[in-house]
Short mmCIF file of C-alpha atoms in Angstrom, two decimals:
data_model
loop_
_atom_site.label_atom_id
_atom_site.label_comp_id
_atom_site.label_asym_id
_atom_site.label_seq_id
_atom_site.Cartn_x
_atom_site.Cartn_y
_atom_site.Cartn_z
CA MET A 833 -25.30 -8.74 58.28
CA ARG A 834 -25.50 -11.48 55.64
CA SER A 835 -28.46 -9.79 53.93
CA LEU A 836 -26.61 -6.48 53.97
CA LEU A 837 -23.59 -8.10 52.31
CA LEU A 838 -25.75 -9.78 49.67
CA GLY A 839 -27.50 -6.50 48.99
CA SER A 840 -24.18 -4.72 48.47
CA VAL A 841 -22.92 -7.43 46.09
CA THR A 842 -26.18 -7.34 44.11
CA ALA A 843 -25.94 -3.56 43.79
CA LEU A 844 -22.31 -3.81 42.62
CA VAL A 845 -23.12 -6.44 39.99
CA THR A 846 -26.10 -4.44 38.74
CA SER A 847 -23.99 -1.27 38.53
CA LEU A 848 -21.24 -3.14 36.62
CA ALA A 849 -23.77 -4.63 34.19
CA LEU A 850 -25.22 -1.21 33.48
CA THR A 851 -21.74 0.24 32.94
CA ILE A 852 -20.86 -2.50 30.43
CA ALA A 853 -24.17 -2.10 28.63
CA ALA A 854 -23.63 1.65 28.34
CA ALA A 855 -20.07 1.33 26.96
CA PRO A 856 -19.71 2.24 23.25
CA ALA A 857 -20.01 -0.98 21.21
CA THR A 858 -17.58 0.25 18.55
CA ALA A 859 -14.82 1.52 20.85
CA GLU A 860 -12.23 -0.99 19.64
CA ARG A 861 -13.56 -1.69 16.18
CA PRO A 862 -12.52 -0.30 12.78
CA ASP A 863 -13.65 3.25 12.22
CA HIS A 864 -15.74 2.60 9.11
CA GLN A 865 -18.34 0.39 10.77
CA SER A 866 -18.87 -2.10 13.57
CA SER A 867 -17.87 -5.37 11.91
CA GLU A 868 -16.55 -7.44 14.80
CA ARG A 869 -19.72 -9.56 14.98
CA ALA A 870 -20.43 -9.57 11.25
CA ALA A 871 -19.85 -12.72 9.24
CA TYR A 872 -17.33 -13.11 6.44
CA PRO A 873 -19.40 -13.58 3.27
CA ALA A 874 -18.49 -16.05 0.56
CA LEU A 875 -16.55 -14.31 -2.19
CA LYS A 876 -17.21 -14.37 -5.92
CA VAL A 877 -14.05 -14.00 -7.98
CA LYS A 878 -14.02 -13.09 -11.68
CA ARG A 879 -11.06 -12.96 -14.05
CA LEU A 880 -11.72 -9.46 -15.32
CA VAL A 881 -8.55 -8.84 -17.38
CA THR A 882 -6.37 -11.70 -18.67
CA GLY A 883 -3.17 -12.27 -20.68
CA LEU A 884 -1.05 -9.97 -18.53
CA ASP A 885 2.55 -10.06 -17.35
CA LYS A 886 3.10 -8.83 -13.78
CA PRO A 887 0.40 -6.17 -13.53
CA TRP A 888 1.88 -4.10 -10.72
CA ASP A 889 -0.85 -1.57 -9.99
CA VAL A 890 -4.41 -0.77 -11.05
CA ARG A 891 -6.70 2.24 -10.60
CA SER A 892 -10.16 3.33 -11.65
CA LEU A 893 -10.57 6.09 -14.24
CA GLY A 894 -14.30 6.33 -13.61
CA GLY A 895 -17.11 5.17 -15.86
CA GLY A 896 -16.21 1.52 -15.29
CA ARG A 897 -12.72 1.94 -16.78
CA LEU A 898 -9.50 0.67 -15.22
CA ILE A 899 -5.91 1.70 -15.94
CA PHE A 900 -2.99 -0.53 -14.95
CA THR A 901 0.77 -0.90 -15.22
CA GLN A 902 2.76 -3.99 -16.18
CA ARG A 903 6.16 -3.86 -14.52
CA ASP A 904 8.40 -5.72 -16.97
CA ARG A 905 6.54 -4.87 -20.17
CA ALA A 906 6.65 -1.23 -19.00
CA THR A 907 3.21 -0.58 -20.43
CA LEU A 908 0.14 1.45 -19.46
CA THR A 909 -3.17 -0.14 -20.43
CA VAL A 910 -6.84 0.82 -20.13
CA TRP A 911 -9.61 -1.76 -19.73
CA ALA A 912 -13.26 -0.96 -20.38
CA LYS A 913 -16.33 -3.14 -21.03
CA GLY A 914 -14.35 -6.31 -21.53
CA HIS A 915 -11.74 -4.82 -23.85
CA LYS A 916 -8.27 -3.43 -23.24
CA HIS A 917 -6.22 -0.96 -25.24
CA GLY A 918 -2.69 0.31 -24.86
CA VAL A 919 -1.86 3.87 -23.88
CA ARG A 920 0.89 5.48 -25.96
CA PHE A 921 3.61 5.98 -23.42
CA PRO A 922 7.45 6.20 -23.63
CA SER A 923 7.98 2.61 -22.56
CA SER A 924 11.55 2.57 -23.88
CA GLU A 925 12.52 5.19 -21.28
CA VAL A 926 11.59 2.88 -18.39
CA TRP A 927 14.54 1.03 -16.84
CA VAL A 928 13.51 -2.59 -16.25
CA SER A 929 15.75 -4.77 -14.10
CA GLY A 930 14.97 -7.33 -11.43
CA GLU A 931 12.25 -5.94 -9.18
CA THR A 932 12.23 -2.53 -10.86
CA GLY A 933 10.30 -1.35 -13.91
CA LEU A 934 6.95 0.42 -14.34
CA MET A 935 5.50 0.08 -10.86
CA GLY A 936 3.24 2.33 -8.79
CA LEU A 937 0.29 4.14 -10.33
CA GLU A 938 -2.08 6.82 -9.01
CA VAL A 939 -4.95 8.79 -10.52
CA ASP A 940 -5.49 12.38 -9.45
CA PRO A 941 -8.67 13.04 -7.41
CA GLY A 942 -9.40 15.82 -9.91
CA PHE A 943 -8.86 13.54 -12.92
CA ALA A 944 -12.23 14.38 -14.51
CA LYS A 945 -10.96 17.92 -15.03
CA ASN A 946 -7.15 17.76 -15.06
CA ARG A 947 -6.64 14.28 -16.63
CA ARG A 948 -3.54 13.73 -14.49
CA ILE A 949 -2.11 10.34 -13.57
CA TYR A 950 1.20 9.48 -11.87
CA THR A 951 3.69 6.64 -12.24
CA CYS A 952 6.71 5.49 -10.26
CA GLN A 953 9.27 3.87 -12.51
CA GLY A 954 12.86 2.93 -13.10
CA ALA A 955 14.86 5.27 -15.33
CA THR A 956 18.31 5.63 -16.88
CA THR A 957 20.51 8.53 -15.80
CA SER A 958 23.84 9.82 -17.09
CA GLY A 959 25.55 7.97 -14.26
CA GLY A 960 23.47 4.81 -14.15
CA HIS A 961 19.88 4.34 -13.00
CA ASP A 962 17.35 5.65 -10.51
CA VAL A 963 13.66 5.41 -9.60
CA ARG A 964 11.42 8.45 -10.05
CA VAL A 965 7.83 9.74 -9.94
CA ILE A 966 6.37 11.35 -13.06
CA ALA A 967 3.09 13.21 -13.64
CA TRP A 968 1.27 12.56 -16.95
CA ARG A 969 -1.84 13.86 -18.69
CA LEU A 970 -4.14 11.42 -20.48
CA ASN A 971 -5.93 12.57 -23.62
CA ALA A 972 -9.74 12.49 -23.79
CA LYS A 973 -9.85 8.96 -25.24
CA ALA A 974 -7.24 7.68 -22.75
CA THR A 975 -5.07 6.47 -25.60
CA LYS A 976 -2.00 8.67 -25.00
CA ALA A 977 -0.08 9.86 -21.92
CA THR A 978 1.85 13.12 -22.25
CA LYS A 979 4.52 13.94 -19.68
CA VAL A 980 3.70 16.92 -17.48
CA ARG A 981 6.77 16.88 -15.27
CA GLN A 982 9.03 14.77 -13.09
CA LEU A 983 7.91 15.34 -9.51
CA ILE A 984 10.83 13.69 -7.74
CA GLY A 985 13.71 11.40 -8.68
CA GLY A 986 17.03 10.11 -7.49
CA PHE A 987 15.70 7.17 -5.52
CA PRO A 988 18.68 4.82 -5.17
CA SER A 989 19.03 1.75 -7.36
CA SER A 990 21.51 -1.07 -7.68
CA SER A 991 20.64 -4.27 -9.53
CA GLY A 992 16.96 -3.38 -9.50
CA ARG A 993 16.37 -5.16 -6.21
CA HIS A 994 14.12 -3.36 -3.69
CA GLY A 995 12.97 -0.64 -6.07
CA GLY A 996 9.73 0.06 -4.15
CA CYS A 997 7.54 1.84 -5.28
CA ARG A 998 3.93 2.63 -4.33
CA LEU A 999 2.02 5.92 -4.71
CA LEU A 1000 -0.89 7.29 -2.69
CA ILE A 1001 -2.70 10.63 -2.78
CA ASP A 1002 -4.10 11.14 0.70
CA SER A 1003 -7.12 13.09 1.93
CA ALA A 1004 -4.95 16.18 2.52
CA GLY A 1005 -4.06 16.21 -1.19
CA SER A 1006 -0.40 15.31 -0.68
CA MET A 1007 1.36 12.48 -2.47
CA LEU A 1008 2.91 9.72 -0.38
CA VAL A 1009 5.64 7.59 -1.98
CA GLY A 1010 6.91 4.30 -0.60
CA THR A 1011 10.50 3.49 -1.59
CA GLY A 1012 12.88 0.55 -1.35
CA ASP A 1013 16.39 0.58 0.07
CA ALA A 1014 17.98 -0.75 -3.18
CA ALA A 1015 19.61 -3.46 -1.02
CA ILE A 1016 22.12 -0.88 0.27
CA GLY A 1017 22.48 -1.22 4.03
CA THR A 1018 22.99 2.42 4.97
CA ASN A 1019 19.95 3.77 3.11
CA PRO A 1020 17.06 3.08 5.54
CA GLN A 1021 18.56 5.14 8.41
CA ASP A 1022 20.25 7.77 6.24
CA LYS A 1023 17.85 10.71 6.13
CA GLN A 1024 19.69 12.18 3.15
CA SER A 1025 18.90 9.07 1.09
CA LEU A 1026 15.46 8.72 -0.48
CA GLY A 1027 15.64 4.92 -0.19
CA GLY A 1028 13.91 2.88 2.52
CA LYS A 1029 11.46 5.70 3.26
CA THR A 1030 8.00 7.04 2.85
CA LEU A 1031 8.21 10.45 1.22
CA ARG A 1032 5.55 13.15 1.18
CA LEU A 1033 5.31 15.88 -1.44
CA ASN A 1034 3.07 18.29 -3.32
CA ARG A 1035 1.54 16.34 -6.22
CA PHE A 1036 1.49 19.38 -8.51
CA THR A 1037 4.85 21.04 -7.88
CA GLY A 1038 6.93 18.18 -6.46
CA ALA A 1039 7.92 20.34 -3.47
CA PRO A 1040 8.39 18.68 -0.06
CA TRP A 1041 5.16 18.69 1.98
CA PRO A 1042 5.37 21.55 4.52
CA SER A 1043 4.44 19.42 7.55
CA ASN A 1044 7.20 16.87 6.94
CA PRO A 1045 9.32 16.40 10.08
CA PHE A 1046 12.52 17.65 8.44
CA ALA A 1047 10.89 20.26 6.18
CA LYS A 1048 13.47 22.88 7.15
CA ALA A 1049 16.54 20.64 6.86
CA GLU A 1050 19.51 21.88 4.85
CA SER A 1051 19.50 18.71 2.75
CA ARG A 1052 16.79 18.84 0.08
CA ASN A 1053 16.37 15.06 0.14
CA GLN A 1054 15.79 15.10 3.88
CA ARG A 1055 12.94 17.57 3.50
CA TYR A 1056 10.93 14.90 1.67
CA VAL A 1057 11.23 12.27 4.41
CA HIS A 1058 7.97 11.37 6.11
CA THR A 1059 9.12 8.12 7.79
CA TYR A 1060 12.37 6.17 7.63
CA GLY A 1061 13.95 2.86 8.65
CA HIS A 1062 12.06 0.80 6.04
CA ARG A 1063 13.27 -2.08 3.87
CA ASN A 1064 11.02 -2.14 0.81
CA VAL A 1065 7.68 -0.32 1.02
CA GLN A 1066 5.36 -1.75 -1.64
CA GLY A 1067 1.98 -1.03 -0.08
CA LEU A 1068 0.41 2.26 1.02
CA SER A 1069 -3.15 2.94 2.12
CA GLN A 1070 -5.19 5.45 4.07
CA ARG A 1071 -7.92 4.26 6.43
CA ALA A 1072 -11.30 6.01 6.66
CA ASP A 1073 -10.14 7.65 9.91
CA GLY A 1074 -7.29 9.38 8.03
CA SER A 1075 -4.46 7.21 9.37
CA LEU A 1076 -1.73 6.14 6.93
CA TRP A 1077 -0.42 2.56 6.65
CA SER A 1078 2.40 0.78 4.85
CA ILE A 1079 3.09 -2.82 3.85
CA GLU A 1080 6.67 -3.98 3.38
CA GLN A 1081 8.54 -7.17 2.70
CA GLY A 1082 10.68 -8.74 5.39
CA THR A 1083 13.96 -10.60 5.06
CA GLY A 1084 13.74 -14.34 5.78
CA ARG A 1085 11.04 -13.42 8.28
CA ASP A 1086 8.88 -10.57 9.57
CA ASP A 1087 6.99 -8.95 6.74
CA GLU A 1088 5.37 -5.89 8.31
CA VAL A 1089 2.27 -3.74 8.31
CA ASN A 1090 3.06 -0.37 9.88
CA ARG A 1091 0.92 2.53 10.98
CA LEU A 1092 2.83 5.56 9.70
CA VAL A 1093 3.60 8.33 12.16
CA ASN A 1094 5.12 11.55 10.84
CA GLY A 1095 8.87 11.40 11.55
CA GLY A 1096 8.74 7.79 12.72
CA ASP A 1097 11.74 5.43 12.63
CA TYR A 1098 10.67 1.87 11.75
CA GLY A 1099 13.96 0.37 12.80
CA TYR A 1100 15.60 -1.32 9.81
CA ASN A 1101 19.40 -0.91 9.76
CA PRO A 1102 21.08 -3.79 7.85
CA VAL A 1103 24.72 -2.84 8.35
CA PRO A 1104 27.63 -3.46 7.97
CA GLY A 1105 27.23 -4.33 4.31
CA TYR A 1106 23.71 -5.55 3.67
CA ASN A 1107 23.20 -7.74 6.70
CA GLU A 1108 19.72 -9.25 6.41
CA SER A 1109 20.04 -11.14 9.68
CA VAL A 1110 19.22 -8.00 11.70
CA PRO A 1111 15.65 -7.47 12.99
CA MET A 1112 13.19 -5.66 10.75
CA THR A 1113 12.53 -3.38 13.74
CA ASP A 1114 15.77 -3.13 15.68
CA GLN A 1115 15.00 -1.77 19.14
CA SER A 1116 18.71 -1.50 19.99
CA LEU A 1117 19.13 1.54 17.73
CA PRO A 1118 19.36 5.02 19.26
CA GLY A 1119 16.05 6.78 19.78
CA LYS A 1120 12.58 5.24 19.54
CA GLN A 1121 11.65 2.66 16.94
CA ILE A 1122 8.00 1.98 16.08
CA ASP A 1123 6.89 -1.65 16.24
CA ALA A 1124 4.82 -3.16 13.46
CA ALA A 1125 1.05 -3.45 13.86
CA TRP A 1126 1.32 -6.89 12.25
CA SER A 1127 4.31 -9.09 11.49
CA SER A 1128 4.38 -12.38 9.61
CA GLY A 1129 6.92 -13.99 11.92
CA ASP A 1130 9.00 -16.85 10.52
CA PRO A 1131 8.89 -17.59 7.61
CA THR A 1132 8.14 -14.56 5.48
CA LEU A 1133 5.04 -14.49 3.27
CA ALA A 1134 6.61 -11.90 0.91
CA THR A 1135 3.90 -9.29 1.34
CA SER A 1136 3.55 -6.66 -1.35
CA GLY A 1137 0.72 -4.22 -2.01
CA GLY A 1138 -2.69 -3.87 -0.47
CA GLY A 1139 -5.19 -1.47 0.98
CA PHE A 1140 -8.31 -0.99 3.04
CA VAL A 1141 -11.50 -2.34 1.47
CA TYR A 1142 -14.99 -1.03 2.16
CA GLY A 1143 -18.63 -1.88 1.55
CA LYS A 1144 -21.55 -2.96 3.72
CA ARG A 1145 -22.07 -6.14 1.72
CA LEU A 1146 -18.51 -7.19 2.57
CA GLY A 1147 -19.63 -7.98 6.11
CA ALA A 1148 -16.63 -8.60 8.35
CA TYR A 1149 -14.26 -7.74 5.49
CA ASP A 1150 -15.59 -4.16 5.53
CA GLY A 1151 -12.90 -1.81 6.83
CA THR A 1152 -10.17 -4.47 6.88
CA LEU A 1153 -6.68 -4.02 5.48
CA ALA A 1154 -6.21 -6.47 2.59
CA VAL A 1155 -2.56 -7.54 2.34
CA ALA A 1156 -1.28 -9.31 -0.78
CA ALA A 1157 1.31 -12.06 -0.41
CA LEU A 1158 3.58 -13.23 -3.22
CA LYS A 1159 5.31 -16.31 -1.83
CA ALA A 1160 2.35 -17.41 0.29
CA GLU A 1161 -0.02 -16.94 -2.68
CA GLN A 1162 -2.88 -15.51 -0.64
CA VAL A 1163 -4.56 -12.38 0.67
CA LEU A 1164 -4.72 -11.63 4.39
CA PHE A 1165 -7.53 -9.43 5.70
CA LEU A 1166 -6.46 -7.69 8.91
CA THR A 1167 -9.06 -6.35 11.32
CA LEU A 1168 -7.45 -3.47 13.20
CA SER A 1169 -8.86 -1.63 16.19
CA LYS A 1170 -9.39 2.12 16.27
CA SER A 1171 -6.02 2.46 18.02
CA GLY A 1172 -4.30 0.27 15.41
CA THR A 1173 -4.09 -2.97 17.39
CA LEU A 1174 -4.45 -6.19 15.43
CA LYS A 1175 -7.67 -8.02 16.33
CA ARG A 1176 -7.87 -10.90 13.85
CA VAL A 1177 -6.72 -12.14 10.44
CA GLN A 1178 -8.84 -13.85 7.80
CA VAL A 1179 -7.37 -15.69 4.79
CA PRO A 1180 -10.15 -16.74 2.38
CA ASP A 1181 -9.74 -19.91 0.35
CA ALA A 1182 -11.35 -18.17 -2.63
CA LEU A 1183 -8.14 -16.14 -3.16
CA ARG A 1184 -5.66 -19.00 -2.71
CA ARG A 1185 -6.11 -20.33 -6.25
CA TYR A 1186 -4.38 -17.71 -8.38
CA GLY A 1187 -0.71 -17.98 -7.50
CA ARG A 1188 1.34 -14.99 -6.41
CA ILE A 1189 -0.68 -11.91 -5.45
CA ARG A 1190 0.81 -8.47 -6.06
CA THR A 1191 -1.76 -6.01 -4.76
CA VAL A 1192 -5.36 -5.37 -3.68
CA VAL A 1193 -7.20 -2.15 -4.57
CA ASP A 1194 -10.61 -1.06 -3.29
CA GLY A 1195 -13.39 -0.78 -5.85
CA PRO A 1196 -17.02 0.38 -6.09
CA ALA A 1197 -20.14 -1.23 -4.62
CA SER A 1198 -18.52 -3.59 -2.09
CA SER A 1199 -15.97 -4.91 -4.59
CA PHE A 1200 -12.19 -4.84 -4.88
CA TYR A 1201 -9.51 -5.69 -7.44
CA VAL A 1202 -6.63 -8.15 -7.07
CA THR A 1203 -3.60 -8.44 -9.37
CA THR A 1204 -1.49 -11.58 -9.74
CA ASP A 1205 2.25 -11.80 -10.29
CA ASN A 1206 3.11 -15.10 -11.96
CA GLY A 1207 4.67 -13.81 -15.19
CA GLY A 1208 4.77 -15.22 -18.70
CA GLY A 1209 1.50 -13.71 -19.87
CA THR A 1210 -0.52 -15.78 -17.38
CA ASP A 1211 -1.43 -12.95 -15.03
CA VAL A 1212 -4.85 -11.50 -14.41
CA ILE A 1213 -6.73 -8.72 -12.68
CA LEU A 1214 -9.50 -10.20 -10.57
CA ARG A 1215 -12.68 -8.52 -9.47
CA VAL A 1216 -13.86 -9.78 -6.10
CA ARG A 1217 -17.29 -9.19 -4.54
CA PRO A 1218 -19.60 -10.98 -2.11
CA ARG A 1219 -21.77 -13.76 -3.53
CA GLY A 1220 -25.49 -13.19 -3.77
#
């Protein structure tokens, strides 16, 4: 009897071991590659562009060239081979106040042929101010930007606080826009307001994207809404698996990284007035609210921009979401499972030495770019890559 029992146990253990061995090794790892067991390499950081004032966003133009915005100077600049030159651009038309100015930047996937770039910026209206997205065409030498059209406008503004505003062209070809609530409490949950949202639209015509959850709503503004219930979306990124993610600043606590679900409510509702004591994701609201994939807890780190970074030489950083932090003066690298569950966070010392960090943008050949946000002409764009 005893030998029969031992034989059964041995068979069960052997069967279990075989089952575990046969299980997919990457089942809960980031889609791009299996990096759970990889090491974090030492990082080499270079001050690539210096003498800047709050460089808000940066993109590649190809051929080793970068184009970037400076929020308060309201300038577009191109850097190439160690030199930078200004792009003629109607800077005087940009409304600069508080946290609003010349902000988000995107380069069209077809730039080599159509020369189109996009900005999100503050502007003056007949009744005050707003935030809007404009399409531009760069000339062949990238020295002048000519306005093509305004794609969308009327994002709410107040003092300039919580102006957003990040741009992303996704793999479907649509434009995603992250907006701020302008510190007006009713905006995040009001689907007829463009504030405190992610919006999705056609990057050529400015029309609402046809798969938006309220695409057939009577209100034109509502047709643009992709997700709502946000405070101040300043980071947007698409993972290699096609999923969309946002980064937003919390109040006194709870900065958030959110996986964006079409039509999702992310639960911010700071009313009456502008009551910042309410939860960032208030589960007491009607309907279903989507919890954050990552939250800073207490205190806030003042997260801003960021994005997924890729490259085999990046080791365990490959496929992570790099999140810039202003107040905490650091970059957090989040390893997220295939289902979007947080697995671990890495904060490298190599990026703790540059003050406030505004955003992180993926680059070529296992590199990425980091912009600082210290002001006064002391800011830089860093190029980061593994040592060796």
